[in-house]
Coordinates of C-alpha atoms in Angstrom, one line a residue:
M1 CA 0.0 0.0 0.0
R2 CA 1.0 3.6 -0.5
G3 CA 1.8 5.2 2.8
D4 CA -0.4 8.2 2.0
H5 CA -3.4 6.2 0.6
P6 CA -6.8 7.6 1.5
D7 CA -9.2 5.6 3.7
T8 CA -12.0 6.1 1.2
Y9 CA -12.3 7.4 -2.4
V10 CA -15.3 8.3 -4.4
V11 CA -14.9 7.3 -8.0
Q12 CA -15.2 10.2 -10.4
R13 CA -16.3 10.3 -14.0
G14 CA -13.1 10.3 -16.1
D15 CA -11.1 8.1 -13.6
T16 CA -9.4 5.0 -14.9
L17 CA -8.7 1.9 -13.0
W18 CA -5.0 2.6 -13.3
D19 CA -5.4 6.0 -11.7
I20 CA -7.5 4.7 -8.8
A21 CA -5.1 1.8 -8.2
G22 CA -2.2 4.3 -8.0
R23 CA -4.0 6.1 -5.2
F24 CA -3.9 3.0 -3.0
L25 CA -1.0 1.0 -4.2
K26 CA 2.6 1.6 -5.0
K27 CA 2.2 -0.9 -7.9
P28 CA -1.1 -0.4 -9.7
W29 CA -0.8 -3.8 -11.4
L30 CA -1.4 -5.5 -8.0
W31 CA -5.0 -4.4 -8.2
P32 CA -6.4 -8.0 -8.8
E33 CA -4.7 -9.3 -5.7
I34 CA -6.6 -6.8 -3.6
W35 CA -9.9 -7.4 -5.2
Q36 CA -9.8 -11.1 -5.6
A37 CA -9.1 -11.5 -1.8
N38 CA -12.5 -9.9 -1.1
P39 CA -15.4 -12.0 -2.3
Q40 CA -17.9 -9.3 -1.4
V41 CA -16.8 -7.5 -4.6
K42 CA -18.9 -9.1 -7.3
N43 CA -17.0 -7.9 -10.3
P44 CA -13.7 -6.1 -10.0
H45 CA -13.9 -5.1 -13.7
L46 CA -17.0 -3.0 -13.1
I47 CA -16.3 0.1 -11.0
Y48 CA -18.7 3.0 -11.5
P49 CA -18.6 6.8 -10.9
G50 CA -20.1 7.4 -7.4
D51 CA -18.8 4.1 -6.0
V52 CA -17.1 4.6 -2.6
L53 CA -13.9 2.5 -2.2
S54 CA -12.8 1.9 1.3
L55 CA -9.4 0.9 2.5
A56 CA -9.7 1.5 6.2
Y57 CA -7.2 -1.3 6.9
L58 CA -5.0 -3.7 5.1
D59 CA -7.2 -6.8 4.9
R60 CA -10.5 -5.1 4.1
V61 CA -11.7 -3.7 0.8
A62 CA -15.4 -2.7 0.5
V63 CA -17.4 -1.0 -2.1
Q64 CA -20.4 1.2 -1.4
P65 CA -22.3 1.3 -4.7
G66 CA -23.1 4.6 -6.2
P67 CA -25.8 5.4 -8.8
R68 CA -25.6 3.4 -12.0
N69 CA -26.5 6.2 -14.3
A70 CA -23.0 6.3 -16.0
P71 CA -20.9 3.6 -17.7
A72 CA -18.3 1.8 -15.7
I73 CA -14.8 3.3 -15.7
N74 CA -12.2 2.0 -18.1
A75 CA -8.7 0.6 -17.3
V76 CA -7.1 3.0 -19.6
P77 CA -8.1 6.5 -20.9
L78 CA -10.6 5.7 -23.7
A79 CA -9.9 8.9 -25.6
E80 CA -6.2 7.9 -26.0
V81 CA -6.8 4.5 -27.4
E82 CA -10.1 4.5 -29.2
P83 CA -8.7 5.3 -32.6
F84 CA -6.5 2.3 -32.4
L85 CA -9.3 0.0 -31.2
K86 CA -11.4 1.0 -34.2
N87 CA -8.8 1.5 -36.9
L88 CA -6.1 -1.2 -36.4
R89 CA -6.1 -4.9 -36.4
V90 CA -3.4 -7.6 -37.0
V91 CA -4.1 -10.7 -39.1
D92 CA -2.0 -13.7 -40.2
A93 CA -3.1 -13.3 -43.9
F94 CA -5.4 -11.0 -45.9
E95 CA -5.1 -12.3 -49.5
Q96 CA -8.4 -14.1 -49.3
M97 CA -10.4 -11.1 -48.1
P98 CA -12.7 -9.3 -50.6
Y99 CA -11.0 -6.4 -52.1
V100 CA -11.8 -3.2 -54.1
V101 CA -11.2 -3.9 -57.7
G102 CA -12.5 -0.5 -59.2
L103 CA -13.9 2.9 -58.3
E104 CA -16.8 5.0 -59.5
G105 CA -16.0 6.8 -62.8
D106 CA -12.6 5.0 -62.9
R107 CA -11.3 7.4 -60.3
L108 CA -8.0 6.9 -58.6
R109 CA -9.5 7.6 -55.1
S110 CA -13.1 7.5 -53.8
S111 CA -14.6 9.1 -50.7
E112 CA -17.9 9.4 -48.7
G113 CA -21.0 9.4 -51.0
Q114 CA -19.3 7.6 -53.9
V115 CA -19.4 3.9 -54.7
V116 CA -16.6 1.4 -55.1
Y117 CA -16.7 -2.0 -56.8
V118 CA -15.7 -5.1 -54.8
R119 CA -14.7 -8.6 -55.8
G120 CA -15.3 -11.5 -53.4
L121 CA -18.6 -10.5 -51.8
G122 CA -20.6 -13.2 -53.5
G123 CA -22.6 -14.3 -50.4
A124 CA -23.3 -10.9 -48.9
Q125 CA -26.7 -9.3 -48.8
A126 CA -27.7 -5.7 -49.7
G127 CA -27.7 -3.5 -46.7
Q128 CA -24.8 -5.2 -45.0
R129 CA -22.1 -2.9 -43.7
F130 CA -18.4 -3.4 -44.1
A131 CA -15.2 -1.9 -42.8
I132 CA -12.7 -1.0 -45.5
L133 CA -9.1 -1.8 -44.5
R134 CA -5.7 -1.2 -46.0
P135 CA -2.8 -3.5 -45.5
A136 CA -0.1 -1.2 -44.1
Q137 CA 2.6 -3.1 -42.3
R138 CA 4.2 -6.5 -42.3
Y139 CA 5.7 -7.4 -38.9
T140 CA 8.4 -10.0 -38.5
R141 CA 10.7 -11.3 -35.8
L142 CA 14.2 -12.6 -36.3
D143 CA 15.3 -15.1 -33.6
R144 CA 19.1 -15.1 -33.5
T145 CA 19.9 -15.7 -29.9
A146 CA 17.9 -15.9 -26.7
C147 CA 19.0 -12.5 -25.8
C148 CA 18.4 -10.5 -28.9
D149 CA 15.1 -10.8 -30.9
L150 CA 15.2 -8.4 -33.8
F151 CA 12.1 -7.0 -35.5
H152 CA 11.2 -5.6 -38.8
Q153 CA 8.2 -3.9 -40.4
D154 CA 7.7 -3.3 -44.1
D155 CA 5.4 -0.8 -45.8
L156 CA 3.0 -2.4 -48.2
D157 CA 1.7 -1.2 -51.6
F158 CA -1.9 -1.2 -52.8
R159 CA -1.8 -5.0 -53.3
G160 CA -0.5 -5.5 -49.8
R161 CA 3.0 -6.4 -51.2
R162 CA 6.2 -4.9 -49.7
T163 CA 7.5 -1.6 -50.8
I164 CA 9.9 1.0 -49.5
D165 CA 7.9 3.9 -50.9
F166 CA 4.6 4.1 -49.0
A167 CA 3.7 6.5 -46.2
N168 CA 4.4 4.9 -42.9
Y169 CA 1.8 4.8 -40.1
W170 CA 4.4 3.7 -37.6
T171 CA 8.0 4.6 -36.8
N172 CA 10.5 2.6 -38.9
A173 CA 11.9 -0.4 -37.3
L174 CA 15.6 -0.8 -37.7
T175 CA 16.7 -4.4 -38.5
P176 CA 16.7 -6.7 -41.5
D177 CA 14.3 -9.7 -41.5
N178 CA 16.0 -12.5 -43.5
G179 CA 15.1 -15.8 -41.9
N180 CA 12.3 -14.3 -39.9
E181 CA 9.1 -15.4 -38.2
L182 CA 6.0 -13.6 -39.6
L183 CA 4.1 -11.9 -36.7
G184 CA 1.3 -10.7 -38.9
F185 CA 0.0 -8.0 -41.2
E186 CA -1.4 -4.8 -39.7
L187 CA -4.6 -3.5 -41.4
V188 CA -5.7 0.1 -41.0
Q189 CA -9.4 0.9 -41.4
V190 CA -9.9 3.8 -43.8
T191 CA -13.7 4.1 -43.8
T192 CA -16.9 2.0 -43.9
G193 CA -19.5 1.3 -46.6
T194 CA -22.8 -0.4 -47.2
L195 CA -23.4 -3.0 -49.9
T196 CA -26.1 -1.7 -52.3
R197 CA -25.9 -4.4 -55.0
G198 CA -24.4 -7.8 -54.9
E199 CA -22.5 -9.7 -57.6
V200 CA -24.4 -10.5 -60.8
G201 CA -23.8 -13.9 -62.4
G202 CA -20.6 -14.4 -60.5
I203 CA -18.9 -12.0 -62.9
E204 CA -20.0 -8.4 -62.2
A205 CA -18.5 -6.9 -59.1
S206 CA -20.5 -5.9 -56.0
T207 CA -21.3 -2.2 -55.4
V208 CA -20.5 -0.6 -52.0
L209 CA -21.6 2.9 -51.1
L210 CA -19.0 4.7 -48.9
D211 CA -20.9 6.1 -45.9
D212 CA -18.3 7.6 -43.6
E213 CA -16.0 10.5 -44.2
G214 CA -12.9 8.5 -43.2
R215 CA -9.9 8.4 -45.6
E216 CA -10.0 7.9 -49.3
V217 CA -10.4 4.4 -50.7
R218 CA -8.2 3.0 -53.4
V219 CA -8.0 -0.2 -55.5
G220 CA -6.6 -3.1 -53.3
D221 CA -8.3 -2.1 -50.1
R222 CA -9.9 -5.0 -48.3
L223 CA -13.3 -5.5 -46.7
V224 CA -14.5 -7.2 -43.6
P225 CA -18.0 -7.1 -41.9
V226 CA -18.4 -4.3 -39.4
D227 CA -18.0 -5.6 -35.8
A228 CA -21.0 -4.7 -33.6
Q229 CA -18.6 -4.5 -30.6
P230 CA -15.0 -4.7 -31.8
Y231 CA -13.4 -4.2 -28.4
D232 CA -13.8 -4.5 -24.6
L233 CA -12.2 -2.2 -22.1
Q234 CA -13.6 -3.9 -19.0
F235 CA -10.3 -5.4 -17.7
F236 CA -7.9 -4.6 -14.9
P237 CA -4.2 -4.2 -14.7
H238 CA -2.2 -7.4 -13.9
P239 CA 1.3 -8.8 -14.4
P240 CA 2.1 -11.2 -17.2
R241 CA 0.6 -14.7 -16.6
Q242 CA 3.8 -16.4 -17.6
Q243 CA 7.5 -15.6 -17.5
L244 CA 8.9 -14.9 -21.0
D245 CA 12.5 -15.4 -22.1
Y246 CA 14.6 -12.3 -22.2
G247 CA 14.2 -10.6 -25.6
R248 CA 10.9 -12.4 -26.5
A249 CA 8.8 -9.3 -25.6
T250 CA 10.0 -6.2 -27.3
V251 CA 8.6 -2.9 -28.5
L252 CA 7.8 -3.5 -32.2
A253 CA 6.7 0.0 -33.3
T254 CA 5.6 3.4 -32.0
S255 CA 2.6 5.1 -33.3
D256 CA 1.9 8.3 -35.3
M257 CA 5.3 8.3 -37.1
L258 CA 7.1 9.3 -33.9
A259 CA 10.7 8.3 -33.2
N260 CA 9.8 7.5 -29.6
A261 CA 6.9 7.2 -27.3
G262 CA 6.0 8.7 -23.9
T263 CA 3.1 8.6 -21.4
H264 CA -0.2 7.9 -23.1
D265 CA 1.4 7.0 -26.4
V266 CA 0.5 3.7 -28.1
I267 CA 3.1 1.1 -28.9
A268 CA 3.0 -2.2 -30.7
L269 CA 4.4 -5.2 -28.8
S270 CA 6.0 -8.4 -30.3
V271 CA 3.9 -10.7 -28.2
G272 CA 0.2 -11.6 -28.1
S273 CA -2.3 -14.2 -26.9
R274 CA 0.1 -17.0 -28.0
E275 CA 2.4 -15.9 -25.2
G276 CA -0.4 -15.6 -22.7
V277 CA -0.7 -11.9 -23.0
D278 CA -4.3 -10.5 -22.7
N279 CA -5.9 -7.1 -22.2
G280 CA -4.7 -5.5 -18.9
T281 CA -1.2 -7.2 -19.0
V282 CA 1.4 -4.8 -17.6
F283 CA 5.0 -4.8 -18.7
S284 CA 7.9 -2.6 -17.6
I285 CA 9.8 -1.0 -20.5
W286 CA 13.6 -1.1 -20.6
R287 CA 16.3 0.3 -22.8
T288 CA 18.6 -2.5 -23.8
G289 CA 22.0 -2.2 -22.1
S290 CA 24.9 -1.3 -24.4
N291 CA 28.1 -3.3 -25.0
A292 CA 30.6 -0.8 -23.8
V293 CA 34.3 -1.0 -24.4
D294 CA 36.5 -1.0 -21.3
R295 CA 38.8 1.7 -22.4
V296 CA 40.3 2.0 -18.9
E297 CA 41.7 -1.5 -19.2
Y298 CA 42.5 -1.5 -23.0
G299 CA 43.2 2.2 -23.8
A300 CA 41.2 5.0 -25.4
E301 CA 43.3 4.8 -28.6
R302 CA 42.1 1.3 -29.7
T303 CA 39.7 1.2 -32.6
E304 CA 36.6 -1.0 -32.6
D305 CA 38.0 -3.6 -35.0
T306 CA 41.1 -4.1 -32.9
I307 CA 39.4 -4.5 -29.6
P308 CA 38.9 -8.1 -28.5
E309 CA 35.4 -9.3 -27.4
R310 CA 36.6 -9.7 -23.8
A311 CA 37.2 -5.9 -23.7
K312 CA 33.5 -5.2 -24.0
V313 CA 31.3 -5.0 -20.9
R314 CA 27.5 -5.5 -21.0
L315 CA 25.8 -2.5 -19.3
P316 CA 22.6 -3.1 -17.4
D317 CA 19.2 -2.4 -19.0
E318 CA 17.7 1.0 -18.1
F319 CA 14.1 1.4 -16.9
A320 CA 11.9 3.6 -19.1
G321 CA 8.3 3.1 -17.9
H322 CA 5.3 0.9 -17.9
V323 CA 2.9 -0.2 -20.6
M324 CA -0.6 -1.8 -20.3
V325 CA -2.0 -3.9 -23.1
F326 CA -5.4 -2.8 -24.3
R327 CA -5.9 -4.9 -27.5
T328 CA -4.5 -8.4 -28.1
F329 CA -4.0 -10.4 -31.3
D330 CA -2.3 -13.8 -31.7
K331 CA 1.3 -12.7 -32.1
V332 CA 1.1 -8.9 -31.7
S333 CA -0.6 -6.6 -29.1
Y334 CA -1.1 -2.9 -28.6
G335 CA -0.4 -1.2 -25.3
L336 CA -0.6 2.3 -23.8
V337 CA 2.4 3.7 -22.1
M338 CA 1.0 4.4 -18.6
D339 CA 4.0 6.2 -17.1
S340 CA 7.5 6.9 -18.1
I341 CA 10.8 8.5 -17.0
K342 CA 12.4 8.4 -20.4
P343 CA 11.3 8.0 -24.0
T344 CA 10.5 4.5 -25.3
H345 CA 12.1 3.4 -28.6
V346 CA 11.6 0.5 -31.1
G347 CA 13.5 -2.5 -29.8
Y348 CA 13.3 -1.8 -26.1
Q349 CA 12.8 -4.8 -23.8
L350 CA 9.5 -5.7 -22.0
K351 CA 9.8 -7.3 -18.6
H352 CA 7.7 -8.2 -15.6
P353 CA 6.6 -5.0 -14.0
D354 CA 8.3 -6.0 -10.7
A355 CA 11.7 -6.4 -12.4
P356 CA 14.2 -4.6 -10.2
Y357 CA 15.4 -1.2 -11.5

């Protein structure tokens, strides 16, 4: 417990579970240990504005319910992550998805109020709504040693094939990917549309009316049915459910074309549900320690190519902050940096939040 924690706290609109946990605990990710030890709390995911949380003494946590006229609070600030919840997803393959094959008036781009023509919607019904997605990144991992997973991301052209010439939604990763493991393809939602006319005779393409301002659609964009509820923010912070080998969990990318990330920035992580990661998983973020040359022992005048390997000293990793996962896919997840003392860069290590600084 924090030494200055309040005996009671009234939950406010705009609070997050992380914020409230930080009022009581030195380590907000220990929240489930507090709640799960108290069976009178029916659902630790659902805390509402107006609820009175009591921590009068160590082994007692009680909730005095408030009015239920507002939605439950979220674990992370919804405004910070909602664009990523709606607009990004990671898939193992996309080649079999229906795709835009042509545009109204043979345009190069189409926008709200115009129609696009789609191949592959043979079984769809008029009136069905679709999200229109664009393959943007190809994420890979190169496993060379247990201590240094390397990652790579490629920009994709209009067909979803690799290019070096397309505007990047994420910061560039730094390493080559020969001999890699494919982590998945990132698809960016550009807009939505409604099917107005299906395929005719298995030859003529389907017609989809674009019904959201979004971004412009081009040939090659893919379609999936609109999710009624694509995400769930009712989770609480907790440590990883299993210990991962050093280097397995790493920062894969930072958002908005930034070179680094800070508090309340979104980062992509190289692990997902396959590694036991789920929404609410908290990692600490670490700058990987450098291999420094011991110039005290071997002299400042020696060049890199003349210094023996034994002259290099591995420096400790440096703590940067904490990240909480808010959306999970099989091999990749997205997290929000919850707190930081230094910027987070691509390639930084992710460890248990209790790892010693």
